[in-house]
Amino acid sequence: MLSANFVIFIAFAYVCLLFVLAYFGDKRARDGNAGFLRSPLVYTLSISVYCTSWTFYGAVGSAARNGLEFLTIYMGPTLVFVGWWFILRKLVRIGRTQRITSVADLLSSRFGKSGRLAVLVTLIAVIGTTPYIALQLKAITSSIRVISAADVAGGLSSFDDVTLALGVAAGMALFTILFGTRNVDAKEQHHGVVAAIAFEAVIKMLALLAVGIFVVFGVGGGFEEIYVRAVDAGISIHSEDTFGPRWVAILVLSAAAVLCLPRQFQITVVENSNEDHLRTAGWAFPTYLLLMSVFTMPIALYGLTTLPNGSNPDMFVLTLPLATGNTWLALFAFIGGFSSATSMIIVATIALSIMVSNHIVMPIALSSSETLGTGDGRGVTQLLLNSRRISIAFVLFLGFLYFWLTGNSDALAAIGLISFAGVAQFLPAMIAALYWRDATVKGAIWATLTGFSVWAWTMFLPSFGSASPWISAIMEHGPWGITLLRPEALFGLEGMDPLVHSVFWSLFLNSAILILVSIFTSQSTLERVQATLFVDVFRRHSADQSNFIRGSATVNDLFFVAQRILGGERTYALFEGFARERGVPRGDVEPNPELIGQLERELAGSIGAASAHVMLSKVVSGNEVSLEEVMQIADETQQVIEYSQRLEQTSEELRNTAAQLQEANEQMRKLDQQKDEFLSQVSHEVRTPMTSIRSFAEILLEHRDLSGDQRTRFTSTIHQESLRLTRLLDEILDLSALERGEREWVNAPIDPNIAIARAIEVCEPLLQQRDMQLNLGETVAEVTVAADPDRLAQVFINLLSNAIKYNDDANPYVRLSASVTGKDFIVHIEDNGPGIDVSDQRLIFEKFSRGRRRGNRDEAGSGLGLAISYQIITRMNGRLDLVSGRGRGACFRVTLPLVPAEAQKKKRRPRSKKDQQGAVD
């Protein structure tokens, strides 16, 4: 065994080594040689401040008591860092752009730079971290007691434990004050402290690995042998409820802790010098956690099977080497555990001291002082430094006090989970700050306060149960006998694990109130601006425009304020750089919004966003244009822009409407012209037969002496002209009905060859009269089209009769052929007559358009036949076209779609000998 004095001396010597490392780390940083200190490796090792004495000692104790439950402590951070681009990258980017100094500064800055929220978060962080600091003090004192020879002699007295813990707290306070409060700029990296933390990360990892290798391969006989021995002893590493609600609760808490613990936020966000370091930490830190946990279960199982009953599982890392006589390995393990505890204490107290000074002390100073110090600002600077130093001592004293009052608690893991659950109350507001644009400061304050109150009632208060009979009575019967308010059975929810019970109620009510209050409250203008800057941090790079000053504010006023906080040298460099960027002398710099925003961000790095905002509002005199006024101006400008856009859109619509009206007017003009032409044509067509009828009727009335043959001829002419007039009127009415769609129309499957044969039969007398031939070309049998048989025959009759009437060739003929192309039935009717003039071809299907023939021959007609035929074929879903003929004649093509079922049954009918001769008289 080692003496207690020797162990304490080794611990003191180790702290001195940390002093040396921190000193030279700071010196290299001041000399501009901080390259290695800003490397991804050092950054990743410093993040291992997460691994405190809880993970070094308490993880083994947790594994011995609860089996695989200890893995959740490592899995939560692993999930967060493996998915670093989701939350961590956004936190680091916001921290750099907004010069965030702490988790309280993050939330207050996002929610309108609220001082109340910053104070609330700071108080919760201090109270929530207190049990964790007590855990480190307990681990140090317990490890000294175990490793020292005094344990054999009966152990250190209770008074000695308290004295030792007080001495450790005082030593840690001294180290932290010397190297954690050297600069007033809280955003400036503490390179010396980070170097010491990285060194401690290596020491505690090597120490735990050394103990694990010794236990597994030195005395345990390997992993398999250890697990077999545990099974034989009836020890199981997991039970039915291992992966139950408690597993999930601890997993959530550990993931939240790596984001919300003040020390983790300090190292991961504030101390980050390069955003790309997260890429390395994304795989290196989970690897570090794996190495820290790989031997945890074997050490726990070997200790349970070899050490006497009643041995403290939390101290297996020390007692196993001591039990085998490996004193120096035990001493190395003690140094590793001591490193785990001291690194946590150092970083946690630095982070908490910054929060206390920036969000509690500084606002009080601003509210109670009108001058904010005198001279060059040394008074303000000294105030900040002294407040941080006092805060460090005060926080450590609170941790010592908690250790003193709860000294009877045996499990380190239980104490650590209390702190984890406390700081987890920041998580809902943090997630909302990063991703919910409409979250309000009232929602964040009430949600965080509610979650903290539930945590304090259901978890923090019960931790004092062993020290106070009054608290024990409350836990058993509830306050004033109200059983529904019992801390571990809140609202009658009994039978649940106390940790799960507290985590469920605190986070559930926290999140619910955040959502509900944010929905029913509105944001201030500054909240909306900050929400946009946070949520859209990867898309927006504009400065934080929190204040716009005009009037009597001068550069000297701003320089004087900045000098008090930042110091003369740094303030001069800031204003000189601003002037250089604009190419003007420093004295000619205008106190514009950009300068105000930059100055506020620099001050925020020292005193926090909320305090910097209040300071500038108090100090800068003159007429202040508030952000509300600026946003109102912006809103009015936006309204003007939107109104202009609407006018432009309306003008474009009016132009389009005018164009449409002009087009419609042109169409109406054409229709009116067509109407006049139509009436003119109708009058002409009607007048011709009426003139004949009138003339011959007058002859018959006036000349009674006409012979019988003359009377018969004149009467026959009157009758023919009457029929002609009747046909004309029928055609006009028929065409009008077709165009307007007034006539019922039913297309039915028919064989078009029947309509063709009927047309040939009707036109055969006319062929004989003109002594013409009808040549039948290629035909198709057994086809079906959807049409009206009478109407289709009417079209073919009209086309054949026109081809016959207007053909004046010496050897006239008409050729008719049919074919199937694709899904269409096509009929060509062609003649060798004079054809149709090119100028008339585009009008050939218009009403009363007969088309002028190339020859001198002209036949009487209404000019409605082709127009009617065109409408009929259109009603049959087909087409009627004028195409080039073979020679000088005209050729019309009728195209009708086949009935789908018949399209696959195309059969060609062989032409008969008569067809081949093509002679039809």
PDB file of C-alpha atoms in Angstrom, residues 633-734:
ATOM      1  CA  ILE A 633     -39.463  50.973 -42.969  1.00  0.00           C
ATOM      2  CA  ALA A 634     -38.433  47.662 -44.502  1.00  0.00           C
ATOM      3  CA  ASP A 635     -42.033  46.440 -44.354  1.00  0.00           C
ATOM      4  CA  GLU A 636     -43.287  49.618 -46.041  1.00  0.00           C
ATOM      5  CA  THR A 637     -40.598  49.296 -48.684  1.00  0.00           C
ATOM      6  CA  GLN A 638     -41.567  45.688 -49.213  1.00  0.00           C
ATOM      7  CA  GLN A 639     -45.202  46.730 -49.557  1.00  0.00           C
ATOM      8  CA  VAL A 640     -44.239  49.314 -52.194  1.00  0.00           C
ATOM      9  CA  ILE A 641     -42.209  46.675 -54.035  1.00  0.00           C
ATOM     10  CA  GLU A 642     -45.074  44.191 -53.876  1.00  0.00           C
ATOM     11  CA  TYR A 643     -47.545  46.909 -55.016  1.00  0.00           C
ATOM     12  CA  SER A 644     -45.232  47.777 -57.922  1.00  0.00           C
ATOM     13  CA  GLN A 645     -44.982  44.126 -58.815  1.00  0.00           C
ATOM     14  CA  ARG A 646     -48.760  43.803 -58.718  1.00  0.00           C
ATOM     15  CA  LEU A 647     -49.098  46.877 -60.963  1.00  0.00           C
ATOM     16  CA  GLU A 648     -46.586  45.446 -63.366  1.00  0.00           C
ATOM     17  CA  GLN A 649     -48.417  42.150 -63.342  1.00  0.00           C
ATOM     18  CA  THR A 650     -51.741  43.951 -63.892  1.00  0.00           C
ATOM     19  CA  SER A 651     -50.244  45.947 -66.773  1.00  0.00           C
ATOM     20  CA  GLU A 652     -49.011  42.751 -68.357  1.00  0.00           C
ATOM     21  CA  GLU A 653     -52.459  41.210 -67.949  1.00  0.00           C
ATOM     22  CA  LEU A 654     -54.034  44.314 -69.491  1.00  0.00           C
ATOM     23  CA  ARG A 655     -51.641  44.100 -72.432  1.00  0.00           C
ATOM     24  CA  ASN A 656     -52.518  40.448 -72.890  1.00  0.00           C
ATOM     25  CA  THR A 657     -56.224  41.252 -72.612  1.00  0.00           C
ATOM     26  CA  ALA A 658     -55.877  44.081 -75.154  1.00  0.00           C
ATOM     27  CA  ALA A 659     -54.100  41.728 -77.535  1.00  0.00           C
ATOM     28  CA  GLN A 660     -56.834  39.147 -77.051  1.00  0.00           C
ATOM     29  CA  LEU A 661     -59.502  41.791 -77.610  1.00  0.00           C
ATOM     30  CA  GLN A 662     -57.747  42.959 -80.750  1.00  0.00           C
ATOM     31  CA  GLU A 663     -57.555  39.384 -81.962  1.00  0.00           C
ATOM     32  CA  ALA A 664     -61.206  38.824 -81.093  1.00  0.00           C
ATOM     33  CA  ASN A 665     -62.133  42.069 -82.849  1.00  0.00           C
ATOM     34  CA  GLU A 666     -60.241  40.974 -85.946  1.00  0.00           C
ATOM     35  CA  GLN A 667     -61.999  37.641 -85.790  1.00  0.00           C
ATOM     36  CA  MET A 668     -65.367  39.359 -85.439  1.00  0.00           C
ATOM     37  CA  ARG A 669     -64.503  41.604 -88.390  1.00  0.00           C
ATOM     38  CA  LYS A 670     -63.684  38.565 -90.477  1.00  0.00           C
ATOM     39  CA  LEU A 671     -66.876  36.878 -89.337  1.00  0.00           C
ATOM     40  CA  ASP A 672     -68.855  39.989 -90.226  1.00  0.00           C
ATOM     41  CA  GLN A 673     -67.198  40.056 -93.618  1.00  0.00           C
ATOM     42  CA  GLN A 674     -67.949  36.389 -94.087  1.00  0.00           C
ATOM     43  CA  LYS A 675     -71.528  37.078 -93.062  1.00  0.00           C
ATOM     44  CA  ASP A 676     -71.825  39.788 -95.699  1.00  0.00           C
ATOM     45  CA  GLU A 677     -70.249  37.547 -98.295  1.00  0.00           C
ATOM     46  CA  PHE A 678     -72.528  34.730 -97.256  1.00  0.00           C
ATOM     47  CA  LEU A 679     -75.633  36.886 -97.581  1.00  0.00           C
ATOM     48  CA  SER A 680     -74.397  38.184-100.889  1.00  0.00           C
ATOM     49  CA  GLN A 681     -73.779  34.661-102.131  1.00  0.00           C
ATOM     50  CA  VAL A 682     -77.142  33.469-100.840  1.00  0.00           C
ATOM     51  CA  SER A 683     -78.894  36.406-102.517  1.00  0.00           C
ATOM     52  CA  HIS A 684     -77.108  35.681-105.764  1.00  0.00           C
ATOM     53  CA  GLU A 685     -77.827  31.981-105.631  1.00  0.00           C
ATOM     54  CA  VAL A 686     -81.482  32.545-104.758  1.00  0.00           C
ATOM     55  CA  ARG A 687     -81.985  35.364-107.290  1.00  0.00           C
ATOM     56  CA  THR A 688     -80.906  33.208-110.265  1.00  0.00           C
ATOM     57  CA  PRO A 689     -83.635  30.547-109.992  1.00  0.00           C
ATOM     58  CA  MET A 690     -86.183  33.102-108.819  1.00  0.00           C
ATOM     59  CA  THR A 691     -85.471  35.220-111.899  1.00  0.00           C
ATOM     60  CA  SER A 692     -86.035  32.227-114.151  1.00  0.00           C
ATOM     61  CA  ILE A 693     -89.238  31.266-112.343  1.00  0.00           C
ATOM     62  CA  ARG A 694     -90.569  34.826-112.506  1.00  0.00           C
ATOM     63  CA  SER A 695     -89.686  35.287-116.172  1.00  0.00           C
ATOM     64  CA  PHE A 696     -91.280  32.045-117.366  1.00  0.00           C
ATOM     65  CA  ALA A 697     -94.318  32.595-115.113  1.00  0.00           C
ATOM     66  CA  GLU A 698     -94.868  36.092-116.629  1.00  0.00           C
ATOM     67  CA  ILE A 699     -94.583  34.630-120.143  1.00  0.00           C
ATOM     68  CA  LEU A 700     -97.205  32.048-119.293  1.00  0.00           C
ATOM     69  CA  LEU A 701     -99.528  34.712-117.839  1.00  0.00           C
ATOM     70  CA  GLU A 702     -99.122  37.278-120.606  1.00  0.00           C
ATOM     71  CA  HIS A 703     -99.068  35.043-123.672  1.00  0.00           C
ATOM     72  CA  ARG A 704    -102.189  32.944-123.802  1.00  0.00           C
ATOM     73  CA  ASP A 705    -101.521  31.891-127.383  1.00  0.00           C
ATOM     74  CA  LEU A 706     -98.508  29.719-126.574  1.00  0.00           C
ATOM     75  CA  SER A 707     -98.463  26.268-128.020  1.00  0.00           C
ATOM     76  CA  GLY A 708     -98.751  23.198-125.825  1.00  0.00           C
ATOM     77  CA  ASP A 709     -95.084  22.296-126.286  1.00  0.00           C
ATOM     78  CA  GLN A 710     -93.989  25.786-125.260  1.00  0.00           C
ATOM     79  CA  ARG A 711     -96.192  25.740-122.190  1.00  0.00           C
ATOM     80  CA  THR A 712     -94.857  22.313-121.239  1.00  0.00           C
ATOM     81  CA  ARG A 713     -91.235  23.471-121.678  1.00  0.00           C
ATOM     82  CA  PHE A 714     -91.775  26.681-119.695  1.00  0.00           C
ATOM     83  CA  THR A 715     -93.623  24.838-116.918  1.00  0.00           C
ATOM     84  CA  SER A 716     -90.844  22.230-116.760  1.00  0.00           C
ATOM     85  CA  THR A 717     -88.241  24.985-116.442  1.00  0.00           C
ATOM     86  CA  ILE A 718     -90.223  26.606-113.606  1.00  0.00           C
ATOM     87  CA  HIS A 719     -90.415  23.239-111.876  1.00  0.00           C
ATOM     88  CA  GLN A 720     -86.685  22.549-112.265  1.00  0.00           C
ATOM     89  CA  GLU A 721     -85.723  25.988-110.970  1.00  0.00           C
ATOM     90  CA  SER A 722     -88.076  25.536-108.030  1.00  0.00           C
ATOM     91  CA  LEU A 723     -86.374  22.233-107.219  1.00  0.00           C
ATOM     92  CA  ARG A 724     -83.004  23.931-107.584  1.00  0.00           C
ATOM     93  CA  LEU A 725     -84.112  26.686-105.195  1.00  0.00           C
ATOM     94  CA  THR A 726     -85.416  24.112-102.747  1.00  0.00           C
ATOM     95  CA  ARG A 727     -82.140  22.175-102.859  1.00  0.00           C
ATOM     96  CA  LEU A 728     -80.221  25.388-102.266  1.00  0.00           C
ATOM     97  CA  LEU A 729     -82.275  26.284 -99.250  1.00  0.00           C
ATOM     98  CA  ASP A 730     -81.965  22.719 -97.913  1.00  0.00           C
ATOM     99  CA  GLU A 731     -78.215  22.838 -98.355  1.00  0.00           C
ATOM    100  CA  ILE A 732     -77.972  26.186 -96.553  1.00  0.00           C
ATOM    101  CA  LEU A 733     -80.039  24.903 -93.668  1.00  0.00           C
ATOM    102  CA  ASP A 734     -78.103  21.617 -93.613  1.00  0.00           C
TER     103      ASP A 734
END
